[in-house]
Structures are given as structure tokens and as C-alpha cells.
Amino acid sequence: MATQIRPNIACSDAEWEARQELAACYRIFDLLGWSESVYNHISVKVPDQDGAFLINPYGLLYSEVTASNLVKIDIDGNNIGASQYPVNKAGFTQHALFHRQLHWANAICHVHTTASMAVCSLEAGLLPVNFYACNFIGRLAYHDFEGVTVRDEEGQRLLANLGDRNILMLRNHGPVVLAPTLPSMFLQMWALQRACEIQMATLSMGQPVIHIADDVVAVHQRDLRQVAVPGSAPGATDFAAWVRRIDQIDRGWRD
């Protein structure tokens, strides 16, 4: 594994690429209003180093995250990089669990957006009442609120409730989105956020709500692949577009 000296850090080409992609994702989340002061997390596995992943420095706003100040930790929470920043235990405990146990979960986010937390606080959760919601009906898992996720013993219940799904709605708390790639995770988070925003707006109108029939939901999910960009990996085109957008604002995240 060749190590290259970057402006502020020494790492492999593969790690540097992962760092830049993750830093971009933090800036995009911030631009979209999905950040939560210095809390919440997006993490990715280091592609050429088993048992290592990157996460945000605890104490920095998402708008302050850069490729070089991301913290590299092992699956046990030890800082194995050069960062002097700590890691929020709530982020490490939950994200490390999924990175350790799920070989395909290379990218994970957890957010506290108003809309997604509101939907997680409804007994029925996400309802089949809009276009974006149809993407997820029957594909979400739910986990009852147990307080701040800092206790290891909650881990087995998180995994059991996730089952074979890739989105876990933490009730009264917020969603966790897991995916093989960061762009794929981003696209699913974007669509889920839109579904929650529209549901929140719809229910606030005080009118009878039309629920989309199960057979229509099934057709919608079957046909989703037909609207994907040909030859593009899931979420890649969307993510690249938002990277261009944040570059127009500030390219400092790349350092």
C-alpha cells in the first residue's frame, strides 16, 4: 500500500479519494440543511485498510470538515490516524457496529433532520402517500428508542431489527442509511428526506390522505431502475452534481 504525502496528511491514494468523497458529502449535507450543529455522523470504510473507517471530528461543524481533518479509527474506536480531534462515542458505537457486522455497509449516515425525525416519531412511520415514499414502502426497518446510542448491548437489537434492510428508522430519533457506496447512500438519504418532508406537509393540511395501493407501490419499485442514468452507478450522477455545486461555494473541503 503506497503512501503519498498530501498537503496536510500522509495516506494512500485510495484513502485520499475516500477522504475527499466523504468531506464532500459532509459539505453537501450542510448545504442541504441536514447538519445538526457538531452532532450526527457520516462514515465510510477505508477501502485499502481492513477494520478502519473515517468519521467526522467531534466539535467541528459539517461546514468545517475537510479531507485531511477527518478522523481515522479502527473498529474498536482507537484513533489510528494523525487527527488530534476526538470522536463522538454515539457515532462510533453505532457506526462501528454496522461496519463490523455488515460487509456491504461501506457508507453510513445518521441524521436528525426535522422531517425524518418527525416521521420516525409517528407510530405508522413512513406512509405510502407520495412518490418518494413509494421507493421505501416495505423496505424500511424500525427500532424502538432506547436513549443515546452509546451502549454496546443495544447493538444486537439494532442488527436484529435491521434484518435484511438497509435503512433503519430509529423511532423518536432519526434514520440510519447504509449502502455499499457513499453516492448510493446519499441518493437514498435524499429521496427519504423528500418523502418525509412531503409526508409532514401533507399531514399538516388536515385533509383526508390518499394512501397509494400496494400493487401500485410494487409497480413503482419495479420500474425505478428505468429512470436511472444509463451506465452510471447508483447515485453517482447525483453526487457528482452536488460536488460541483459545493465547489462553486468553497473548494477548501478538498484539502
mmCIF file of C-alpha atoms in Angstrom:
data_model
loop_
_atom_site.group_PDB
_atom_site.id
_atom_site.type_symbol
_atom_site.label_atom_id
_atom_site.label_comp_id
_atom_site.label_asym_id
_atom_site.label_seq_id
_atom_site.Cartn_x
_atom_site.Cartn_y
_atom_site.Cartn_z
ATOM 1 C CA MET A 1 0.000 0.000 0.000
ATOM 2 C CA ALA A 2 1.833 3.085 -1.270
ATOM 3 C CA THR A 3 1.671 6.164 0.928
ATOM 4 C CA GLN A 4 1.576 9.630 -0.602
ATOM 5 C CA ILE A 5 2.262 12.876 1.231
ATOM 6 C CA ARG A 6 -0.753 15.172 0.913
ATOM 7 C CA PRO A 7 -0.815 18.853 1.873
ATOM 8 C CA ASN A 8 -1.903 18.035 5.434
ATOM 9 C CA ILE A 9 -1.757 14.262 5.815
ATOM 10 C CA ALA A 10 0.089 11.144 4.647
ATOM 11 C CA CYS A 11 -2.140 8.402 3.226
ATOM 12 C CA SER A 12 -2.647 6.087 0.274
ATOM 13 C CA ASP A 13 -4.312 7.181 -2.952
ATOM 14 C CA ALA A 14 -7.359 5.049 -2.130
ATOM 15 C CA GLU A 15 -7.726 6.584 1.323
ATOM 16 C CA TRP A 16 -7.289 10.107 -0.023
ATOM 17 C CA GLU A 17 -10.039 9.515 -2.580
ATOM 18 C CA ALA A 18 -12.324 8.222 0.203
ATOM 19 C CA ARG A 19 -11.443 11.234 2.351
ATOM 20 C CA GLN A 20 -12.298 13.680 -0.417
ATOM 21 C CA GLU A 21 -15.588 11.935 -1.185
ATOM 22 C CA LEU A 22 -16.594 11.888 2.487
ATOM 23 C CA ALA A 23 -15.586 15.516 3.072
ATOM 24 C CA ALA A 24 -17.664 16.485 0.046
ATOM 25 C CA CYS A 25 -20.612 14.582 1.489
ATOM 26 C CA TYR A 26 -20.408 16.496 4.773
ATOM 27 C CA ARG A 27 -20.405 19.791 2.887
ATOM 28 C CA ILE A 28 -23.347 18.682 0.736
ATOM 29 C CA PHE A 29 -25.347 17.617 3.806
ATOM 30 C CA ASP A 30 -24.642 21.018 5.340
ATOM 31 C CA LEU A 31 -25.721 22.832 2.177
ATOM 32 C CA LEU A 32 -28.969 20.855 2.137
ATOM 33 C CA GLY A 33 -29.677 21.711 5.792
ATOM 34 C CA TRP A 34 -29.141 18.194 7.080
ATOM 35 C CA SER A 35 -26.408 19.008 9.607
ATOM 36 C CA GLU A 36 -27.076 19.148 13.346
ATOM 37 C CA SER A 37 -24.565 21.501 14.981
ATOM 38 C CA VAL A 38 -21.469 19.345 15.697
ATOM 39 C CA TYR A 39 -23.512 16.146 16.045
ATOM 40 C CA ASN A 40 -24.601 13.263 13.800
ATOM 41 C CA HIS A 41 -22.309 11.321 11.524
ATOM 42 C CA ILE A 42 -21.427 10.084 8.073
ATOM 43 C CA SER A 43 -18.780 7.375 7.924
ATOM 44 C CA VAL A 44 -17.023 5.321 5.244
ATOM 45 C CA LYS A 45 -14.744 2.317 5.374
ATOM 46 C CA VAL A 46 -11.144 2.950 4.351
ATOM 47 C CA PRO A 47 -11.036 0.979 1.088
ATOM 48 C CA ASP A 48 -7.481 -0.404 1.418
ATOM 49 C CA GLN A 49 -7.276 -0.921 5.182
ATOM 50 C CA ASP A 50 -9.338 -3.631 6.861
ATOM 51 C CA GLY A 51 -11.185 -2.637 10.009
ATOM 52 C CA ALA A 52 -10.676 1.102 9.571
ATOM 53 C CA PHE A 53 -13.166 3.819 8.809
ATOM 54 C CA LEU A 54 -13.358 7.596 8.546
ATOM 55 C CA ILE A 55 -15.716 9.789 10.531
ATOM 56 C CA ASN A 56 -16.150 13.475 11.381
ATOM 57 C CA PRO A 57 -14.049 15.200 14.027
ATOM 58 C CA TYR A 58 -16.161 15.791 17.142
ATOM 59 C CA GLY A 59 -16.518 19.510 17.723
ATOM 60 C CA LEU A 60 -16.442 20.692 14.112
ATOM 61 C CA LEU A 61 -19.433 21.841 12.094
ATOM 62 C CA TYR A 62 -20.079 19.960 8.864
ATOM 63 C CA SER A 63 -19.031 23.141 7.047
ATOM 64 C CA GLU A 64 -15.580 22.820 8.671
ATOM 65 C CA VAL A 65 -14.913 19.206 7.670
ATOM 66 C CA THR A 66 -12.090 18.710 5.169
ATOM 67 C CA ALA A 67 -10.464 15.672 3.603
ATOM 68 C CA SER A 68 -7.464 15.871 5.916
ATOM 69 C CA ASN A 69 -9.192 16.552 9.245
ATOM 70 C CA LEU A 70 -11.473 13.513 9.094
ATOM 71 C CA VAL A 71 -10.635 11.046 11.871
ATOM 72 C CA LYS A 72 -9.497 7.523 11.003
ATOM 73 C CA ILE A 73 -10.399 4.998 13.675
ATOM 74 C CA ASP A 74 -10.360 1.241 13.940
ATOM 75 C CA ILE A 75 -13.387 -0.880 14.657
ATOM 76 C CA ASP A 76 -12.695 -0.634 18.401
ATOM 77 C CA GLY A 77 -12.677 3.150 18.418
ATOM 78 C CA ASN A 78 -8.930 3.720 18.520
ATOM 79 C CA ASN A 79 -7.603 6.721 16.613
ATOM 80 C CA ILE A 80 -5.183 5.214 14.087
ATOM 81 C CA GLY A 81 -4.585 8.350 12.054
ATOM 82 C CA ALA A 82 -2.932 11.698 12.621
ATOM 83 C CA SER A 83 -6.030 13.619 13.707
ATOM 84 C CA GLN A 84 -5.950 15.347 17.085
ATOM 85 C CA TYR A 85 -9.740 15.512 17.243
ATOM 86 C CA PRO A 86 -11.896 13.152 19.322
ATOM 87 C CA VAL A 87 -14.828 11.096 18.031
ATOM 88 C CA ASN A 88 -18.345 11.270 19.453
ATOM 89 C CA LYS A 89 -18.993 7.950 21.236
ATOM 90 C CA ALA A 90 -22.582 7.929 19.975
ATOM 91 C CA GLY A 91 -21.245 7.918 16.434
ATOM 92 C CA PHE A 92 -18.552 5.352 16.984
ATOM 93 C CA THR A 93 -20.731 2.868 18.870
ATOM 94 C CA GLN A 94 -23.456 2.746 16.250
ATOM 95 C CA HIS A 95 -21.405 3.115 13.066
ATOM 96 C CA ALA A 96 -18.663 0.700 14.179
ATOM 97 C CA LEU A 97 -21.305 -1.930 14.889
ATOM 98 C CA PHE A 98 -22.655 -1.826 11.350
ATOM 99 C CA HIS A 99 -19.236 -1.513 9.706
ATOM 100 C CA ARG A 100 -18.023 -4.534 11.703
ATOM 101 C CA GLN A 101 -21.032 -6.790 11.166
ATOM 102 C CA LEU A 102 -22.189 -5.903 7.658
ATOM 103 C CA HIS A 103 -19.548 -6.463 4.975
ATOM 104 C CA TRP A 104 -21.555 -4.459 2.414
ATOM 105 C CA ALA A 105 -22.112 -1.391 4.629
ATOM 106 C CA ASN A 106 -19.231 0.731 3.367
ATOM 107 C CA ALA A 107 -21.035 4.063 3.812
ATOM 108 C CA ILE A 108 -23.404 5.019 6.634
ATOM 109 C CA CYS A 109 -25.198 8.191 7.650
ATOM 110 C CA HIS A 110 -27.369 9.097 10.612
ATOM 111 C CA VAL A 111 -29.283 12.387 10.652
ATOM 112 C CA HIS A 112 -31.661 14.363 12.842
ATOM 113 C CA THR A 113 -33.491 16.343 10.181
ATOM 114 C CA THR A 114 -36.826 17.735 11.308
ATOM 115 C CA ALA A 115 -38.811 15.839 8.694
ATOM 116 C CA SER A 116 -37.126 12.463 9.184
ATOM 117 C CA MET A 117 -37.322 12.690 12.979
ATOM 118 C CA ALA A 118 -40.993 13.634 12.724
ATOM 119 C CA VAL A 119 -41.749 10.573 10.604
ATOM 120 C CA CYS A 120 -39.703 8.358 12.954
ATOM 121 C CA SER A 121 -41.907 9.661 15.771
ATOM 122 C CA LEU A 122 -45.154 8.562 14.101
ATOM 123 C CA GLU A 123 -46.488 5.173 15.148
ATOM 124 C CA ALA A 124 -47.093 4.258 11.499
ATOM 125 C CA GLY A 125 -43.744 5.625 10.354
ATOM 126 C CA LEU A 126 -43.401 6.384 6.659
ATOM 127 C CA LEU A 127 -46.751 6.171 4.858
ATOM 128 C CA PRO A 128 -47.452 5.387 1.178
ATOM 129 C CA VAL A 129 -48.704 8.891 0.445
ATOM 130 C CA ASN A 130 -46.252 10.313 -2.094
ATOM 131 C CA PHE A 131 -43.969 9.468 -4.990
ATOM 132 C CA TYR A 132 -40.766 9.263 -2.950
ATOM 133 C CA ALA A 133 -42.354 7.287 -0.139
ATOM 134 C CA CYS A 134 -43.184 4.575 -2.669
ATOM 135 C CA ASN A 135 -39.433 3.987 -3.058
ATOM 136 C CA PHE A 136 -39.270 2.762 0.540
ATOM 137 C CA ILE A 137 -42.573 1.161 1.496
ATOM 138 C CA GLY A 138 -41.881 -2.400 2.670
ATOM 139 C CA ARG A 139 -38.137 -1.711 2.633
ATOM 140 C CA LEU A 140 -37.662 0.103 5.939
ATOM 141 C CA ALA A 141 -36.795 -1.376 9.323
ATOM 142 C CA TYR A 142 -37.713 0.190 12.675
ATOM 143 C CA HIS A 143 -36.030 0.166 16.094
ATOM 144 C CA ASP A 144 -37.624 1.429 19.308
ATOM 145 C CA PHE A 145 -35.943 4.329 21.084
ATOM 146 C CA GLU A 146 -33.592 3.290 23.907
ATOM 147 C CA GLY A 147 -31.857 6.611 24.580
ATOM 148 C CA VAL A 148 -28.500 7.848 23.296
ATOM 149 C CA THR A 149 -26.825 5.052 21.310
ATOM 150 C CA VAL A 150 -23.669 4.680 23.410
ATOM 151 C CA ARG A 151 -24.260 1.228 24.939
ATOM 152 C CA ASP A 152 -22.739 -1.800 23.226
ATOM 153 C CA GLU A 153 -25.530 -4.086 24.433
ATOM 154 C CA GLU A 154 -28.053 -2.276 22.222
ATOM 155 C CA GLY A 155 -26.076 -3.380 19.191
ATOM 156 C CA GLN A 156 -27.604 -6.829 18.779
ATOM 157 C CA ARG A 157 -31.101 -5.364 18.864
ATOM 158 C CA LEU A 158 -30.128 -2.791 16.226
ATOM 159 C CA LEU A 159 -28.822 -5.558 13.976
ATOM 160 C CA ALA A 160 -31.810 -7.820 14.615
ATOM 161 C CA ASN A 161 -34.276 -5.054 13.805
ATOM 162 C CA LEU A 162 -32.363 -4.021 10.678
ATOM 163 C CA GLY A 163 -32.570 -7.585 9.363
ATOM 164 C CA ASP A 164 -32.045 -7.672 5.604
ATOM 165 C CA ARG A 165 -32.938 -3.993 5.082
ATOM 166 C CA ASN A 166 -30.503 -1.130 4.589
ATOM 167 C CA ILE A 167 -32.413 1.711 6.268
ATOM 168 C CA LEU A 168 -33.174 1.610 9.981
ATOM 169 C CA MET A 169 -35.674 4.159 11.277
ATOM 170 C CA LEU A 170 -34.761 4.788 14.903
ATOM 171 C CA ARG A 171 -38.124 5.636 16.442
ATOM 172 C CA ASN A 172 -38.358 9.087 18.055
ATOM 173 C CA HIS A 173 -34.797 9.634 16.869
ATOM 174 C CA GLY A 174 -33.913 9.547 13.158
ATOM 175 C CA PRO A 175 -32.887 7.299 10.262
ATOM 176 C CA VAL A 176 -29.703 5.350 9.644
ATOM 177 C CA VAL A 177 -28.980 4.767 5.951
ATOM 178 C CA LEU A 178 -26.426 2.110 4.960
ATOM 179 C CA ALA A 179 -25.104 1.404 1.470
ATOM 180 C CA PRO A 180 -22.187 -0.154 -0.435
ATOM 181 C CA THR A 181 -21.058 3.250 -1.728
ATOM 182 C CA LEU A 182 -21.291 6.792 -0.472
ATOM 183 C CA PRO A 183 -23.089 8.131 -3.589
ATOM 184 C CA SER A 184 -25.688 5.368 -3.261
ATOM 185 C CA MET A 185 -26.187 6.215 0.413
ATOM 186 C CA PHE A 186 -26.541 9.906 -0.469
ATOM 187 C CA LEU A 187 -29.193 9.284 -3.121
ATOM 188 C CA GLN A 188 -31.265 7.139 -0.755
ATOM 189 C CA MET A 189 -30.955 9.727 2.015
ATOM 190 C CA TRP A 190 -32.033 12.456 -0.406
ATOM 191 C CA ALA A 191 -35.115 10.526 -1.533
ATOM 192 C CA LEU A 192 -36.001 9.534 2.051
ATOM 193 C CA GLN A 193 -35.722 13.130 3.203
ATOM 194 C CA ARG A 194 -38.019 14.263 0.381
ATOM 195 C CA ALA A 195 -40.530 11.524 1.279
ATOM 196 C CA CYS A 196 -40.538 12.658 4.917
ATOM 197 C CA GLU A 197 -40.809 16.356 4.056
ATOM 198 C CA ILE A 198 -43.786 15.747 1.780
ATOM 199 C CA GLN A 199 -45.490 13.474 4.321
ATOM 200 C CA MET A 200 -45.067 16.091 7.043
ATOM 201 C CA ALA A 201 -46.541 18.770 4.768
ATOM 202 C CA THR A 202 -49.399 16.514 3.668
ATOM 203 C CA LEU A 203 -50.472 15.527 7.188
ATOM 204 C CA SER A 204 -50.362 19.171 8.304
ATOM 205 C CA MET A 205 -53.112 20.066 5.816
ATOM 206 C CA GLY A 206 -55.814 18.392 7.906
ATOM 207 C CA GLN A 207 -57.459 16.740 4.923
ATOM 208 C CA PRO A 208 -58.122 13.044 4.204
ATOM 209 C CA VAL A 209 -54.908 11.446 2.933
ATOM 210 C CA ILE A 210 -54.839 9.186 -0.120
ATOM 211 C CA HIS A 211 -52.791 6.053 0.520
ATOM 212 C CA ILE A 212 -51.194 4.550 -2.575
ATOM 213 C CA ALA A 213 -52.276 0.950 -3.130
ATOM 214 C CA ASP A 214 -49.808 -1.893 -2.553
ATOM 215 C CA ASP A 215 -49.931 -3.034 -6.187
ATOM 216 C CA VAL A 216 -49.074 0.461 -7.402
ATOM 217 C CA VAL A 217 -46.175 0.658 -4.928
ATOM 218 C CA ALA A 218 -44.885 -2.651 -6.303
ATOM 219 C CA VAL A 219 -45.028 -1.379 -9.887
ATOM 220 C CA HIS A 220 -43.300 1.847 -8.858
ATOM 221 C CA GLN A 221 -40.440 -0.044 -7.196
ATOM 222 C CA ARG A 222 -40.126 -2.415 -10.149
ATOM 223 C CA ASP A 223 -39.823 0.460 -12.614
ATOM 224 C CA LEU A 224 -37.422 2.668 -10.638
ATOM 225 C CA ARG A 225 -34.378 1.225 -12.392
ATOM 226 C CA GLN A 226 -35.714 2.527 -15.698
ATOM 227 C CA VAL A 227 -35.175 6.144 -14.605
ATOM 228 C CA ALA A 228 -31.541 5.593 -13.559
ATOM 229 C CA VAL A 229 -28.826 7.250 -15.642
ATOM 230 C CA PRO A 230 -27.630 4.586 -18.140
ATOM 231 C CA GLY A 231 -24.181 3.220 -17.356
ATOM 232 C CA SER A 232 -23.918 5.111 -14.067
ATOM 233 C CA ALA A 233 -23.503 3.536 -10.635
ATOM 234 C CA PRO A 234 -26.380 4.241 -8.208
ATOM 235 C CA GLY A 235 -26.232 7.833 -7.009
ATOM 236 C CA ALA A 236 -23.011 8.670 -8.886
ATOM 237 C CA THR A 237 -24.532 11.275 -11.190
ATOM 238 C CA ASP A 238 -26.479 12.952 -8.381
ATOM 239 C CA PHE A 239 -23.468 13.046 -6.079
ATOM 240 C CA ALA A 240 -21.183 14.443 -8.777
ATOM 241 C CA ALA A 241 -23.704 17.207 -9.471
ATOM 242 C CA TRP A 242 -23.751 18.257 -5.819
ATOM 243 C CA VAL A 243 -19.944 18.160 -5.664
ATOM 244 C CA ARG A 244 -19.917 20.674 -8.494
ATOM 245 C CA ARG A 245 -22.360 22.784 -6.505
ATOM 246 C CA ILE A 246 -20.250 22.905 -3.352
ATOM 247 C CA ASP A 247 -17.132 23.605 -5.431
ATOM 248 C CA GLN A 248 -18.856 26.773 -6.611
ATOM 249 C CA ILE A 249 -19.119 27.875 -2.980
ATOM 250 C CA ASP A 250 -15.802 26.777 -1.442
ATOM 251 C CA ARG A 251 -13.178 24.242 -2.535
ATOM 252 C CA GLY A 252 -11.495 24.214 0.882
ATOM 253 C CA TRP A 253 -13.056 20.848 1.751
ATOM 254 C CA ARG A 254 -10.671 19.214 -0.729
ATOM 255 C CA ASP A 255 -7.567 19.949 1.395
#
